[in-house]
Short mmCIF file of C-alpha atoms and ligand atoms in Angstrom, two decimals:
data_model
loop_
_atom_site.label_atom_id
_atom_site.label_comp_id
_atom_site.label_asym_id
_atom_site.label_seq_id
_atom_site.Cartn_x
_atom_site.Cartn_y
_atom_site.Cartn_z
CA MET A 697 0.00 0.00 0.00
CA LEU A 698 2.64 2.54 1.07
CA THR A 699 6.02 2.96 -0.59
CA PRO A 700 9.12 2.70 1.62
CA GLU A 701 9.48 6.49 1.18
CA GLN A 702 5.96 7.09 2.48
CA GLN A 703 6.58 4.79 5.43
CA ALA A 704 9.82 6.61 6.22
CA ARG A 705 8.04 9.96 6.03
CA TYR A 706 5.34 8.74 8.41
CA GLN A 707 8.00 7.57 10.87
CA ALA A 708 9.84 10.89 10.64
CA ASP A 709 6.91 13.32 10.64
CA GLY A 710 4.26 11.37 12.54
CA TYR A 711 1.70 11.93 9.80
CA LEU A 712 1.16 11.29 6.10
CA VAL A 713 -1.15 12.90 3.53
CA LEU A 714 -2.76 10.54 0.99
CA PRO A 715 -4.70 12.51 -1.66
CA GLY A 716 -7.58 10.85 -3.52
CA PHE A 717 -8.08 8.01 -1.03
CA ARG A 718 -11.88 8.13 -1.25
CA LEU A 719 -13.97 8.94 -4.35
CA ALA A 720 -16.56 11.67 -4.75
CA ASP A 721 -19.50 9.23 -4.76
CA GLN A 722 -18.28 7.53 -1.56
CA ILE A 723 -18.01 10.94 0.10
CA ALA A 724 -21.45 11.99 -1.15
CA ALA A 725 -23.01 8.82 0.30
CA LEU A 726 -21.39 9.41 3.70
CA ARG A 727 -22.41 13.07 3.80
CA GLN A 728 -25.99 12.23 2.87
CA ARG A 729 -26.16 9.55 5.56
CA ALA A 730 -24.75 11.95 8.17
CA LEU A 731 -27.46 14.49 7.34
CA GLN A 732 -30.14 11.79 7.68
CA ILE A 733 -28.79 10.91 11.14
CA VAL A 734 -28.91 14.59 12.15
CA GLU A 735 -32.46 14.97 10.78
CA ALA A 736 -33.60 11.94 12.78
CA PHE A 737 -31.90 13.25 15.92
CA ASP A 738 -34.31 14.64 18.48
CA ALA A 739 -32.57 17.81 19.65
CA ASP A 740 -35.17 18.43 22.36
CA ARG A 741 -34.25 15.19 24.06
CA HIS A 742 -31.07 16.98 25.13
CA HIS A 743 -32.97 20.04 26.19
CA THR A 744 -34.77 18.75 29.18
CA VAL A 745 -34.84 21.46 31.81
CA PHE A 746 -32.59 20.51 34.67
CA SER A 747 -32.97 21.96 38.14
CA THR A 748 -29.21 22.14 38.67
CA GLN A 749 -26.09 22.50 36.56
CA ASP A 750 -24.80 19.36 38.22
CA GLN A 751 -27.83 17.37 37.02
CA ALA A 752 -27.34 18.68 33.49
CA ARG A 753 -23.67 17.75 33.55
CA ARG A 754 -24.36 14.22 34.79
CA SER A 755 -26.95 13.71 32.08
CA ALA A 756 -24.52 14.95 29.39
CA ASP A 757 -21.81 12.64 30.79
CA ALA A 758 -24.15 9.64 30.58
CA VAL A 759 -25.06 10.45 26.95
CA PHE A 760 -21.37 10.81 26.08
CA MET A 761 -20.43 7.49 27.69
CA ALA A 762 -23.30 5.66 25.99
CA SER A 763 -22.10 6.95 22.60
CA ALA A 764 -19.08 4.60 22.86
CA GLU A 765 -21.40 1.88 21.63
CA GLY A 766 -24.00 4.01 19.92
CA ILE A 767 -24.67 6.87 17.52
CA GLU A 768 -25.11 10.29 19.12
CA CYS A 769 -25.14 13.87 17.88
CA PHE A 770 -23.29 16.59 19.83
CA PHE A 771 -23.91 20.32 19.42
CA GLU A 772 -21.43 23.11 18.72
CA GLU A 773 -20.81 25.16 21.86
CA GLU A 774 -21.96 28.32 20.10
CA ALA A 775 -25.12 26.71 18.67
CA PHE A 776 -27.50 28.20 21.27
CA ASP A 777 -28.54 31.76 22.11
CA ASP A 778 -28.98 33.12 25.65
CA GLN A 779 -32.48 31.65 25.81
CA GLY A 780 -31.14 28.20 24.93
CA ARG A 781 -32.63 28.25 21.43
CA LEU A 782 -30.75 27.11 18.36
CA LYS A 783 -29.34 30.10 16.47
CA GLN A 784 -29.49 28.32 13.14
CA ALA A 785 -30.98 25.16 11.61
CA LYS A 786 -30.23 21.91 13.43
CA ALA A 787 -28.20 20.62 10.47
CA LEU A 788 -25.92 23.67 10.87
CA SER A 789 -25.64 23.36 14.66
CA ILE A 790 -24.17 19.90 15.20
CA ASN A 791 -20.48 19.67 16.10
CA LYS A 792 -20.08 15.94 15.57
CA ILE A 793 -21.66 12.52 15.42
CA GLY A 794 -19.97 9.73 17.40
CA HIS A 795 -18.72 7.14 18.19
CA ALA A 796 -19.75 3.74 16.76
CA MET A 797 -21.25 4.49 13.35
CA HIS A 798 -18.53 2.39 11.74
CA ASP A 799 -20.03 -0.71 13.40
CA LEU A 800 -23.71 0.22 13.61
CA ASP A 801 -24.57 2.02 10.38
CA PRO A 802 -24.23 0.22 7.00
CA VAL A 803 -23.18 3.33 5.02
CA PHE A 804 -20.57 4.31 7.62
CA SER A 805 -19.42 0.70 7.91
CA ASP A 806 -18.82 0.50 4.13
CA PHE A 807 -16.77 3.70 4.18
CA SER A 808 -14.74 2.59 7.21
CA HIS A 809 -13.70 -0.87 6.10
CA GLY A 810 -11.87 -2.43 3.19
CA ALA A 811 -8.68 -4.11 2.04
CA ASP A 812 -7.11 -0.70 1.29
CA LEU A 813 -7.52 0.56 4.86
CA ASP A 814 -6.45 -2.78 6.30
CA ALA A 815 -3.23 -2.81 4.24
CA LEU A 816 -2.57 0.84 5.12
CA ALA A 817 -3.04 0.20 8.85
CA ARG A 818 -0.55 -2.67 8.69
CA ASP A 819 1.96 -0.50 6.82
CA LEU A 820 1.60 2.04 9.63
CA GLY A 821 2.59 -0.58 12.20
CA LEU A 822 -0.76 -1.94 13.38
CA ARG A 823 -0.20 -5.69 13.17
CA GLN A 824 -3.73 -6.47 14.29
CA PRO A 825 -5.80 -3.29 13.89
CA GLN A 826 -8.78 -2.75 16.17
CA LEU A 827 -11.17 0.00 15.24
CA TRP A 828 -12.46 1.77 18.36
CA GLN A 829 -14.26 4.89 17.26
CA SER A 830 -15.66 6.97 14.44
CA MET A 831 -16.47 10.67 14.45
CA TYR A 832 -18.19 12.75 11.81
CA ILE A 833 -16.98 16.31 12.37
CA PHE A 834 -18.96 19.16 10.81
CA LYS A 835 -16.82 22.22 11.62
CA GLN A 836 -19.87 24.32 10.81
CA PRO A 837 -19.69 27.64 8.95
CA ALA A 838 -19.28 30.66 11.26
CA ILE A 839 -19.68 28.73 14.56
CA GLY A 840 -17.35 25.75 14.04
CA GLY A 841 -15.38 25.66 17.29
CA GLU A 842 -11.64 25.63 17.85
CA VAL A 843 -10.01 22.32 18.84
CA LYS A 844 -6.96 23.19 20.93
CA TRP A 845 -3.57 21.46 20.75
CA HIS A 846 -3.91 17.85 21.85
CA GLN A 847 -2.75 14.29 21.17
CA ASP A 848 -5.37 11.68 20.33
CA SER A 849 -3.64 9.12 22.58
CA THR A 850 -4.88 11.27 25.46
CA PHE A 851 -8.30 9.75 24.84
CA LEU A 852 -7.38 6.19 23.74
CA ASP A 853 -4.22 5.04 25.44
CA THR A 854 -2.46 1.70 24.94
CA THR A 855 0.82 0.25 26.25
CA PRO A 856 2.96 0.45 24.21
CA SER A 857 1.48 3.42 22.41
CA SER A 858 -0.24 2.27 19.19
CA VAL A 859 -3.04 4.73 18.39
CA VAL A 860 -3.37 5.78 14.75
CA GLY A 861 -5.86 8.42 13.59
CA PHE A 862 -7.43 8.27 10.12
CA TRP A 863 -8.74 11.70 9.08
CA PHE A 864 -10.77 11.81 5.87
CA ALA A 865 -11.43 15.22 4.30
CA LEU A 866 -15.05 15.19 3.08
CA GLU A 867 -14.68 18.78 1.87
CA ASP A 868 -11.66 20.86 0.94
CA ALA A 869 -9.95 21.95 4.16
CA ASN A 870 -7.86 25.11 4.27
CA ARG A 871 -6.76 27.85 6.65
CA ASP A 872 -10.04 29.75 6.17
CA ASN A 873 -12.41 26.97 7.19
CA GLY A 874 -10.32 25.47 10.00
CA CYS A 875 -7.99 22.82 8.57
CA LEU A 876 -5.76 20.64 10.74
CA TRP A 877 -2.43 22.04 11.96
CA VAL A 878 0.28 19.64 13.07
CA GLN A 879 3.77 19.70 14.59
CA PRO A 880 5.87 17.56 12.22
CA GLY A 881 8.00 15.17 14.30
CA GLY A 882 6.12 16.09 17.47
CA HIS A 883 5.01 12.45 17.94
CA ARG A 884 8.46 11.74 19.39
CA GLY A 885 7.59 13.91 22.39
CA PRO A 886 5.80 12.68 25.50
CA LEU A 887 2.09 12.16 26.07
CA ARG A 888 1.09 15.27 28.00
CA GLU A 889 -2.39 14.42 29.28
CA ARG A 890 -4.69 11.46 29.85
CA PHE A 891 -8.48 11.65 29.79
CA VAL A 892 -9.48 8.96 32.27
CA ARG A 893 -12.52 7.44 33.90
CA GLU A 894 -12.90 8.23 37.56
CA ALA A 895 -15.09 5.49 38.96
CA ALA A 896 -14.92 6.89 42.49
CA ALA A 897 -16.75 10.03 41.33
CA GLY A 898 -19.61 8.20 39.59
CA PRO A 899 -20.25 5.71 36.77
CA HIS A 900 -19.87 8.32 34.02
CA ALA A 901 -17.29 10.58 35.63
CA THR A 902 -14.05 11.42 33.84
CA ARG A 903 -11.19 13.80 34.34
CA MET A 904 -8.09 15.12 32.60
CA LEU A 905 -4.86 13.98 34.19
CA ALA A 906 -1.66 15.98 33.63
CA LEU A 907 1.26 13.66 32.79
CA ASP A 908 4.03 15.78 31.36
CA ALA A 909 4.65 19.53 31.47
CA THR A 910 6.27 19.75 28.02
CA PRO A 911 4.69 22.87 26.47
CA TRP A 912 2.50 22.62 23.40
CA PRO A 913 4.16 23.68 20.14
CA THR A 914 4.37 27.36 19.27
CA THR A 915 2.53 28.78 16.26
CA ALA A 916 5.87 28.90 14.46
CA GLU A 917 6.22 25.11 14.79
CA ALA A 918 2.72 24.41 13.42
CA VAL A 919 2.17 23.40 9.80
CA PRO A 920 -1.27 23.69 8.15
CA VAL A 921 -2.54 20.54 6.43
CA GLU A 922 -4.53 22.04 3.57
CA VAL A 923 -6.10 19.20 1.58
CA GLN A 924 -8.76 18.49 -0.99
CA ALA A 925 -11.89 16.45 -0.40
CA GLY A 926 -11.12 12.73 -0.66
CA THR A 927 -7.69 13.07 1.00
CA LEU A 928 -6.86 10.80 3.92
CA VAL A 929 -4.47 12.13 6.56
CA VAL A 930 -3.11 9.42 8.85
CA PHE A 931 -1.34 10.39 12.04
CA ASP A 932 0.34 8.95 15.09
CA GLY A 933 -1.69 9.17 18.31
CA LEU A 934 1.16 11.13 19.90
CA LEU A 935 1.30 13.82 17.18
CA PRO A 936 0.27 17.23 18.58
CA HIS A 937 -2.40 18.84 16.37
CA TYR A 938 -5.17 21.44 16.54
CA SER A 939 -7.67 23.21 14.34
CA ALA A 940 -8.73 26.86 14.46
CA PRO A 941 -12.38 27.97 14.64
CA ASN A 942 -14.26 28.14 11.37
CA ARG A 943 -15.39 31.75 10.89
CA SER A 944 -15.81 31.29 7.12
CA PRO A 945 -19.18 30.81 5.36
CA VAL A 946 -18.06 27.33 4.25
CA SER A 947 -18.30 24.13 6.29
CA ARG A 948 -15.38 21.73 6.70
CA HIS A 949 -16.75 18.22 7.09
CA ALA A 950 -14.30 15.48 8.05
CA TYR A 951 -14.62 11.88 9.17
CA THR A 952 -12.19 10.24 11.56
CA LEU A 953 -11.43 6.72 12.71
CA HIS A 954 -9.11 5.66 15.51
CA ALA A 955 -7.45 2.28 15.66
CA THR A 956 -5.02 0.55 18.00
CA ASP A 957 -3.02 -2.66 17.81
CA ALA A 958 -4.57 -5.67 19.53
CA GLY A 959 -1.10 -6.65 20.73
CA ALA A 960 -0.89 -3.50 22.87
CA ALA A 961 -2.74 -3.33 26.19
CA TYR A 962 -5.82 -1.09 25.98
CA SER A 963 -6.18 0.91 29.19
CA ALA A 964 -9.17 0.14 31.40
CA LEU A 965 -9.12 3.85 32.28
CA ASN A 966 -9.92 4.94 28.70
CA TRP A 967 -13.39 6.53 28.55
CA LEU A 968 -14.25 4.42 25.52
CA GLN A 969 -14.89 0.79 26.44
CA ARG A 970 -16.81 -1.88 24.60
CA SER A 971 -19.11 -4.17 26.56
CA THR A 972 -21.78 -5.36 24.14
CA LEU A 973 -20.56 -4.37 20.68
CA PRO A 974 -17.72 -6.59 19.38
CA LEU A 975 -14.50 -4.89 18.24
CA ARG A 976 -13.51 -5.31 14.60
CA GLY A 977 -10.57 -4.45 12.40
CA PHE A 978 -10.67 -2.86 8.94
CA SER A 979 -11.43 -5.94 6.87
FE1 FE2 B 2204 -7.48 15.00 17.41
#
């Protein structure tokens, strides 16, 4: 699948850009299916009036945890006005869909599996790939939120580290509409934070644990990954990356998958655990 040069570049930079990985009709099918899921999503279900902030937070935590083995829509932070009403149409207010569409929805499953992805994952060092999560990210026009510097292994840790992110551009991504920015070679640095379950604080409680005080890269070290629709960007779970807010009138849809190697120990503290839905690879 990958040439030795591409493999060497991935090892050196911690990411690799593969233009034209998915075709226009495959992308159109995924986008259409995502919109159907959003249309079917009952936004009011998440707008129950809670008597306390704490109650609201616990309810949101439970929804988030359940999405590990389900399909859930999450709103942009700036989607609501002061009265709690949506500022624009529901389809333009959703931040993402997650986290098990690749196993539960036939259209998403088709897009997320195949001999090409399986061969690619193996070339990237996953001897026995296990596909944990899928996210459809909308990065909506005008209100698409910033995603600060982070490493994806923060959320899905294994020992040894084996997380690989697969980031499919479903639309052209550029500096104006909030493309990815990465720190080439930054995957050789330490894991800075871990997002862990905290059973003592409740069944759905989590917290961010500081591991290493190494500062995040400076703007000067960041490289924009401007790509066309259909491009697949693969990156090491330790690679620092971020994306700026989308203040442009154009959306920036992307679809991501995260896989680990079955030979590495998956942490019981990871928020995302499977209990009923079997784990699969790419084939
Ligand atoms: Fe990320």
